[in-house]
Coordinates of C-alpha atoms in Angstrom, one line a residue:
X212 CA -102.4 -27.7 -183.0
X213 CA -99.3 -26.3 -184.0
X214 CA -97.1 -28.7 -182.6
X215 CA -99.1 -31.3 -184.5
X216 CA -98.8 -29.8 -187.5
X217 CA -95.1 -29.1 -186.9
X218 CA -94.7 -32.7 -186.3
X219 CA -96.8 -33.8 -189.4
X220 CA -94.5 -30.9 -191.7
X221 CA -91.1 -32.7 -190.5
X222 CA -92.3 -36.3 -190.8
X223 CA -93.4 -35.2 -194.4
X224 CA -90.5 -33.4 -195.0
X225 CA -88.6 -36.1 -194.8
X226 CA -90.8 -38.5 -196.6
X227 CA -89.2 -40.4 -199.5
X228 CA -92.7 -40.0 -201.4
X229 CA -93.1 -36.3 -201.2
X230 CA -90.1 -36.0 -202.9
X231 CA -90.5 -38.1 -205.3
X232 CA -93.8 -36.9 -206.4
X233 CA -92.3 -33.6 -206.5
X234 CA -89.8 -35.0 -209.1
X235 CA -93.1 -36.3 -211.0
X236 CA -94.7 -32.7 -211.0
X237 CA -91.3 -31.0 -211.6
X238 CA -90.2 -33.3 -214.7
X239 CA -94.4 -33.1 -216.2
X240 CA -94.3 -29.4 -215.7
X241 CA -90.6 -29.3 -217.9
X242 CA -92.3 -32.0 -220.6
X243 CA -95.4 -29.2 -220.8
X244 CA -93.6 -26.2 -221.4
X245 CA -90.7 -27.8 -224.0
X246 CA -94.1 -29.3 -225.4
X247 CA -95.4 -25.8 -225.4
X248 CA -92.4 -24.2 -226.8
X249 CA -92.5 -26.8 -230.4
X250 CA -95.6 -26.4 -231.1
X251 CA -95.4 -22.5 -231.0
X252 CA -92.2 -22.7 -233.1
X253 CA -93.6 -25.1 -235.9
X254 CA -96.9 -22.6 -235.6
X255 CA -99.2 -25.3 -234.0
X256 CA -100.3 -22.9 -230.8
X257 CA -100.5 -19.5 -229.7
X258 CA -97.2 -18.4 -227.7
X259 CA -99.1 -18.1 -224.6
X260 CA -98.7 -20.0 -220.9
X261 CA -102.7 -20.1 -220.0
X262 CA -103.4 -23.4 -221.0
X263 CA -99.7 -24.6 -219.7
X264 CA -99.6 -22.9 -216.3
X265 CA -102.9 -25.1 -215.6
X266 CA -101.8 -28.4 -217.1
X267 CA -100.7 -29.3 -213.8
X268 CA -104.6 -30.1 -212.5
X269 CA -105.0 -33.9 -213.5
X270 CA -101.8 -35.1 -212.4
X271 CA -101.6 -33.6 -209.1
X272 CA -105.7 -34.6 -208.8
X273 CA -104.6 -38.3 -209.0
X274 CA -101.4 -37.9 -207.2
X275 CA -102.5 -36.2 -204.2
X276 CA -105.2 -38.6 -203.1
X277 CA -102.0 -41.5 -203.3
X278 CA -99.5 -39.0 -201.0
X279 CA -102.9 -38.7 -198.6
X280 CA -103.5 -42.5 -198.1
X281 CA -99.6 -42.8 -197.7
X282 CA -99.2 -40.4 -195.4
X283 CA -101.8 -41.4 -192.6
X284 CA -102.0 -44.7 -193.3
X285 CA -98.2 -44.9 -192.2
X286 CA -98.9 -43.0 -189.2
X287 CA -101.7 -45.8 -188.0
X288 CA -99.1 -49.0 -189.2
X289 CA -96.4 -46.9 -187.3
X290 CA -98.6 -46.3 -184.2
X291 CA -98.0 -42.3 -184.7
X292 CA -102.0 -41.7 -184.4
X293 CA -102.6 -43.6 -181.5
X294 CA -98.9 -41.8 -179.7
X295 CA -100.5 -38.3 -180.2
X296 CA -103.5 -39.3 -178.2
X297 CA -101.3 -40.8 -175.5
X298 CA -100.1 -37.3 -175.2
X299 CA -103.3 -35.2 -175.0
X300 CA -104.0 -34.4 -178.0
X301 CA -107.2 -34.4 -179.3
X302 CA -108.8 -36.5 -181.8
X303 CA -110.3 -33.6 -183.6
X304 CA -106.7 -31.8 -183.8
X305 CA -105.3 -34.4 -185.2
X306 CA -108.1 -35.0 -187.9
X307 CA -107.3 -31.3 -188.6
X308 CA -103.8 -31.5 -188.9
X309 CA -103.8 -34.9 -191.3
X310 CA -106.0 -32.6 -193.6
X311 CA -104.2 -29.0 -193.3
X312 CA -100.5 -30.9 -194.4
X313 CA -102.4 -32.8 -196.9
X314 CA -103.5 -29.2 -198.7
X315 CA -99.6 -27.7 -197.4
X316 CA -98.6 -30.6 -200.4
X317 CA -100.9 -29.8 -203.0
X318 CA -99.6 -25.9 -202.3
X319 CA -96.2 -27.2 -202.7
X320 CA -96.8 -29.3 -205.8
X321 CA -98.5 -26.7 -207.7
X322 CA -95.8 -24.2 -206.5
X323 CA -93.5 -26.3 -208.4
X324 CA -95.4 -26.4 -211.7
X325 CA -95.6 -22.8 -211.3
X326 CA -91.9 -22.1 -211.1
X327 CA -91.1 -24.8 -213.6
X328 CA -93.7 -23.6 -216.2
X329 CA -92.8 -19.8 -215.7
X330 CA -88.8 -20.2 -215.5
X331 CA -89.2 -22.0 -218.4
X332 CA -91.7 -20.5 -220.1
X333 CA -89.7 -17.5 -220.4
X334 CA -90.5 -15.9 -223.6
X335 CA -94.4 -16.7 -223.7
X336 CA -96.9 -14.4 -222.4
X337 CA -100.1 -14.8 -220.7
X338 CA -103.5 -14.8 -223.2
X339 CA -105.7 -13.6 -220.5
X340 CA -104.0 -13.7 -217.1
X341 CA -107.0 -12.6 -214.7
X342 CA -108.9 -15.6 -216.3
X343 CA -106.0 -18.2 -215.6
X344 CA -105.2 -16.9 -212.1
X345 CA -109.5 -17.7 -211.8
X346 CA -109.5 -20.7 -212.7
X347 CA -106.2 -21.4 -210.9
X348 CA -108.0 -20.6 -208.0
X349 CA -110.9 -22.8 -208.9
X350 CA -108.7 -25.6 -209.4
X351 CA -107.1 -25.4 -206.2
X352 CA -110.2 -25.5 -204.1
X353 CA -111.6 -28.4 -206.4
X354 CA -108.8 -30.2 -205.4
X355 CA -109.1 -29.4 -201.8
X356 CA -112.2 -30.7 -201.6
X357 CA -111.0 -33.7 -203.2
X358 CA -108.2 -33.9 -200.4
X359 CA -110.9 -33.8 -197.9
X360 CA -112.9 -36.9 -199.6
X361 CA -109.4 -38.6 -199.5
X362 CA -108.1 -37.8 -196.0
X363 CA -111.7 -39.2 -194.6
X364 CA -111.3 -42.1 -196.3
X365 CA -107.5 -43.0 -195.5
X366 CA -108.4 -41.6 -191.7
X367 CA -111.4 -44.5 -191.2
X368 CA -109.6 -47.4 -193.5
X369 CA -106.7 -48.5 -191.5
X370 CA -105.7 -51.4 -194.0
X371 CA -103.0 -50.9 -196.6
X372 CA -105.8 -51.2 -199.7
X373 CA -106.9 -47.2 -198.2
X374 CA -103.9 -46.3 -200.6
X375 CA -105.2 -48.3 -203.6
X376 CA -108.8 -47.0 -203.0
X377 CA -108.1 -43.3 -202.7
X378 CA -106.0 -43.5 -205.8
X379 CA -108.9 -45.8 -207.4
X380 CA -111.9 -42.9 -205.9
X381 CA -109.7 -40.3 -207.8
X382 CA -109.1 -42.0 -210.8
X383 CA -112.9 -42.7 -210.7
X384 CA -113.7 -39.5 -210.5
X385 CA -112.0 -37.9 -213.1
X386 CA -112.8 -40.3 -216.2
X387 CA -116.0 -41.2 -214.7
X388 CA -117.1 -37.0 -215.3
X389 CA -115.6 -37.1 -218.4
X390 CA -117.5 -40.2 -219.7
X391 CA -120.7 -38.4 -218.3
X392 CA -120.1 -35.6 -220.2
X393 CA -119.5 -37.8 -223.7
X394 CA -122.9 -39.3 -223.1
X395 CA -124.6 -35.9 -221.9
X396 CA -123.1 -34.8 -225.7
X397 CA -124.5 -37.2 -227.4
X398 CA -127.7 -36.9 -229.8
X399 CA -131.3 -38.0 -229.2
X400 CA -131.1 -39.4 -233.0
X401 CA -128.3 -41.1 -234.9
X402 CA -128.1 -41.6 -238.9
X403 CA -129.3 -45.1 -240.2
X404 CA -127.0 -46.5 -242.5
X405 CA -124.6 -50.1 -242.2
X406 CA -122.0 -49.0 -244.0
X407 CA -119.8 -46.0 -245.5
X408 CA -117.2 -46.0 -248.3
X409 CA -114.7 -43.3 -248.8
X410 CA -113.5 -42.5 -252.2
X411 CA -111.1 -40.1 -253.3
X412 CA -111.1 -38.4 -257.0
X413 CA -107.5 -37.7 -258.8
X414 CA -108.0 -34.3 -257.5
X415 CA -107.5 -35.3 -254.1
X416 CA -111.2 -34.7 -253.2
X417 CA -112.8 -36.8 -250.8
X418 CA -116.4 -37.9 -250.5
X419 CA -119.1 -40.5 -248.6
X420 CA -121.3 -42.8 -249.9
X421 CA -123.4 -44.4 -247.4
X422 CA -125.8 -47.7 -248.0
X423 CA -128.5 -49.1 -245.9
X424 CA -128.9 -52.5 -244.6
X425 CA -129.9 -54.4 -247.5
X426 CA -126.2 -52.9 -249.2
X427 CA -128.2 -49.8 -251.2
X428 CA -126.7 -46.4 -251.4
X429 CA -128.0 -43.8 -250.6
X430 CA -127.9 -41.0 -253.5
X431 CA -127.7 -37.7 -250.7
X432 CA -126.7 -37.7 -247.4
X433 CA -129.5 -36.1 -246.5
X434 CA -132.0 -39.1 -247.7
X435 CA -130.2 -40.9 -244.5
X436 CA -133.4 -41.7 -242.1
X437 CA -132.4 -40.8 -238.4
X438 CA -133.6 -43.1 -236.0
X439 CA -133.5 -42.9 -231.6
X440 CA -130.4 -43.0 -230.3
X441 CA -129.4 -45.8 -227.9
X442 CA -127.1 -44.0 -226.3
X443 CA -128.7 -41.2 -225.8
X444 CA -129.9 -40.5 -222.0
X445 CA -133.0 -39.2 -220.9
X446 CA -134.6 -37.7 -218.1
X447 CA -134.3 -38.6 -214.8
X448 CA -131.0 -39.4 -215.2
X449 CA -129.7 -36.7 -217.4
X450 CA -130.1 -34.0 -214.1
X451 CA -128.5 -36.7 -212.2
X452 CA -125.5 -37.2 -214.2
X453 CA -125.3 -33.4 -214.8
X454 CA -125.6 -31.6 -211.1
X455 CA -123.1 -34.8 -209.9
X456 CA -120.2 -33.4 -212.5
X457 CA -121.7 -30.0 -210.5
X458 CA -120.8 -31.2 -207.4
X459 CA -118.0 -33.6 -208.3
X460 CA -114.3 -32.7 -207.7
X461 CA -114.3 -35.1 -211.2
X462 CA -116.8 -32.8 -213.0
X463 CA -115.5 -29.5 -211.7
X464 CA -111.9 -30.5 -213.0
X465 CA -112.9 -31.2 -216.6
X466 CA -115.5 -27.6 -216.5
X467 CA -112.4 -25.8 -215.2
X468 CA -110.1 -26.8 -217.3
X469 CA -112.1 -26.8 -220.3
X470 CA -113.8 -23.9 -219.8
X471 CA -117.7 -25.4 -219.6
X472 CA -119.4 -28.6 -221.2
X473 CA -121.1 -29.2 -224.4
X474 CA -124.3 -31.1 -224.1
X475 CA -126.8 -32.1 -226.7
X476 CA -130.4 -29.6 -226.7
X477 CA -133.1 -31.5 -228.0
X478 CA -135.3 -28.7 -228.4
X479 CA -132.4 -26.6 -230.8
X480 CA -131.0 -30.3 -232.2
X481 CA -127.8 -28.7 -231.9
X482 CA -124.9 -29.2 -229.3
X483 CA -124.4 -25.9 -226.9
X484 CA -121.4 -25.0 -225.0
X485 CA -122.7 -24.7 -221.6
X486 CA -120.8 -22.9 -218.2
X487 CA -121.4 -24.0 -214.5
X488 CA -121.4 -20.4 -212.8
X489 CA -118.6 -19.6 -210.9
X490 CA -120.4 -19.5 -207.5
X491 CA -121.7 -23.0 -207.7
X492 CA -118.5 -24.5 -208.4
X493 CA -117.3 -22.6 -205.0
X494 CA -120.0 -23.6 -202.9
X495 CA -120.5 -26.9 -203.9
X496 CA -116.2 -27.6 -203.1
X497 CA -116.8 -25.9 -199.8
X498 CA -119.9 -28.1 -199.2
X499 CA -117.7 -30.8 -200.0
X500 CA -115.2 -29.9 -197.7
X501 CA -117.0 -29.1 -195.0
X502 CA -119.5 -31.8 -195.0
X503 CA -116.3 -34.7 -195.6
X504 CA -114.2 -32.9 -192.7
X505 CA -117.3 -32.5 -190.3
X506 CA -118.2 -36.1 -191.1
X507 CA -114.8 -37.6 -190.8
X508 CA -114.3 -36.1 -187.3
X509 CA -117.8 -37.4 -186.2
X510 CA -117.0 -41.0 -187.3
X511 CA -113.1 -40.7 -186.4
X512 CA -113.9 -39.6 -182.5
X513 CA -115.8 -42.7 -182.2
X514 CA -113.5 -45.3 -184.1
X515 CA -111.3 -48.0 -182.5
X516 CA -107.6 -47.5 -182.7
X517 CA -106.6 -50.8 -181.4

C-alpha cells in the first residue's frame, strides 16, 4: 500500500492540474480576503476571518471531483491501473490508494486557502474560532464523502466523459440542494393580486398599491385574498427533499456553511431557521463514505480492464 501510494503522490506531484488548481484556490483565497479587507474598511462587515477562512468550501467541492476523474481516468488511458496488477498488487489496494491521494489534495487545497486567508488576513480576528474550526471540520468530511462518490464513479467509467460527469454530479449537487431548500422555504399560500405600482412621495417615501385582476386596487394590503401556493411542496415529498439535503454532500455544504436552513411551518405560518444536528451530518458522510468505498471495491474487483 505504501508503495502505491508513493507512486500515486509523485505521479500527482508532478501533475500539470494539481498545480494549476492550486493556483485557482490560492488566487480565490487572495480575492476573499482583499474582498474581506474593503468591506471592513468602508464599514460593510465585521473585521473577522470566520466567514472567510470557510469560503473555500464550494470551489474546492466542484474542483475536486474534476482533479478525481483526471487523475484515474489518466491512469486507465495510460495503462497505469492495469501495470500495478501486473505487479501484485491488489485491486482493493489500489481502489484505496486512488481514494486516500484524492482526500491528500483536498488537504492540500484547503491548506492553501488557509495560509492565504490567514497571511493575509493579518489584522482580522476570529468571531468565534471553536465554531469555525467545527464547521471546518464538518466541511472537510462533507467533502470526503463527496470524493468517495467521485473516485467510484471515475474508477468504474473508463471513458473520457467520467471527467465531465463527476464535475456535472458535483455541480448537481450543490445547486440542486440549494434549489430544494428555496422550495422547502416557500409558503403554503401566496397573495392574489396582477399587479403592483410603486410610488414615491416628494419626501422620498415609498409605498404599494396593489390591484386585482380585473385592474382594481386594493385600499390595504391586508384586504389582499391569499390563495394555495403552486409552488409550494407537500408531503411525501417534502421529507424526501429534506432528509436527501441530510444526506447529500450538496445539502450538508449549504447547512454548513450557512449555519442551518429556513423552511416554511405551516402550522406557525411563519419561516423557521432550522439546524441538522451535528451528529447526523457526521454519520450520514461516513455512511456515504463507507458505503461508496465498500461498493466501488465490490464492483471494481469484478470489472474488465481490457
Amino acid at each position: 500500500m505504501m508503495k502505491l501510494l508513493s507512486a500515486n503522490f509523485f505521479s500527482m506531484l508532478h501533475a500539470k492540474r494539481l498545480w494549476l488548481g492550486a493556483v485557482f484556490m490560492a488566487g480565490f483565497a487572495g480575492i476573499e480576503i482583499w474582498s474581506r479587507h474593503r468591506l471592513v474598511s468602508q464599514g460593510f462587515a465585521d473585521a473577522n476571518l470566520d466567514e472567510s477562512i470557510l469560503s473555500f468550501a464550494p470551489l474546492i467541492f466542484v474542483l475536486l471531483p474534476i482533479i478525481c476523474g483526471l487523475f484515474i481516468n489518466t491512469d486507465y488511458h495510460d495503462g497505469t491501473i492495469r501495470n500495478k496488477l501486473t505487479v501484485g498488487r491488489s485491486r482493493s489496494s489500489v481502489y484505496i490508494a486512488n481514494l486516500l491521494i484524492v482526500w491528500l489534495v483536498e488537504i492540500f487545497y484547503t491548506a492553501i486557502h488557509f495560509v492565504v486567508v490567514l497571511v493575509g488576513g493579518i489584522g482580522l480576528t476570529f468571531n468565534n474560532l471553536a465554531d469555525t474550526l467545527l464547521r471546518g471540520g464538518l466541511l472537510l468530511l462533507t467533502i470526503a464523502a463527496l470524493a468517495a462518490i467521485a473516485t467510484f464513479i471515475a474508477t468504474l467509467i473508463t471513458g473520457r466523459y467520467a471527467l465531465v460527469l463527476c464535475a456535472l454530479i458535483a455541480i448537481g449537487m450543490m445547486f440542486g440542494s440549494q434549489m430544494m431548500n428555496s422550495m422547502l422555504e416557500s409558503p403554503d399560500t401566496t397573495p392574489d393580486y396582477r399587479d403592483v405600482t410603486i410610488i414615491t412621495d416628494e419626501d422620498g417615501n415609498t409605498r404599494y398599491e396593489y390591484f386585482d385582476s380585473e385592474g382594481n386596487k386594493y385600499a390595504d394590503p391586508d384586504d389582499i385574498p391569499m390563495v394555495p401556493n403552486p409552488g409550494y411542496v407537500h408531503e411525501p415529498l417534502r421529507t424526501i427533499m429534506r432528509k436527501y439535503n441530510d444526506v447529500s454532500p450538496g445539502g450538508q455544504l449549504w447547512e454548513i456553511v450557512q449555519r442551518g436552513h429556513v423552511e416554511w411551518d405551516i402550522e406557525k405560518q411563519e419561516r423557521v431557521e432550522l439546524v441538522t444536528p451535528v451528529w447526523q451530518l457526521v454519520l450520514y458522510s461516513v455512511l456515504l463514505i463507507v458505503g461508496f468505498t465498500l461498493l466501488g471495491l465490490g464492483i471494481f474487483k469484478r470489472k474488465d480492464l481490457k
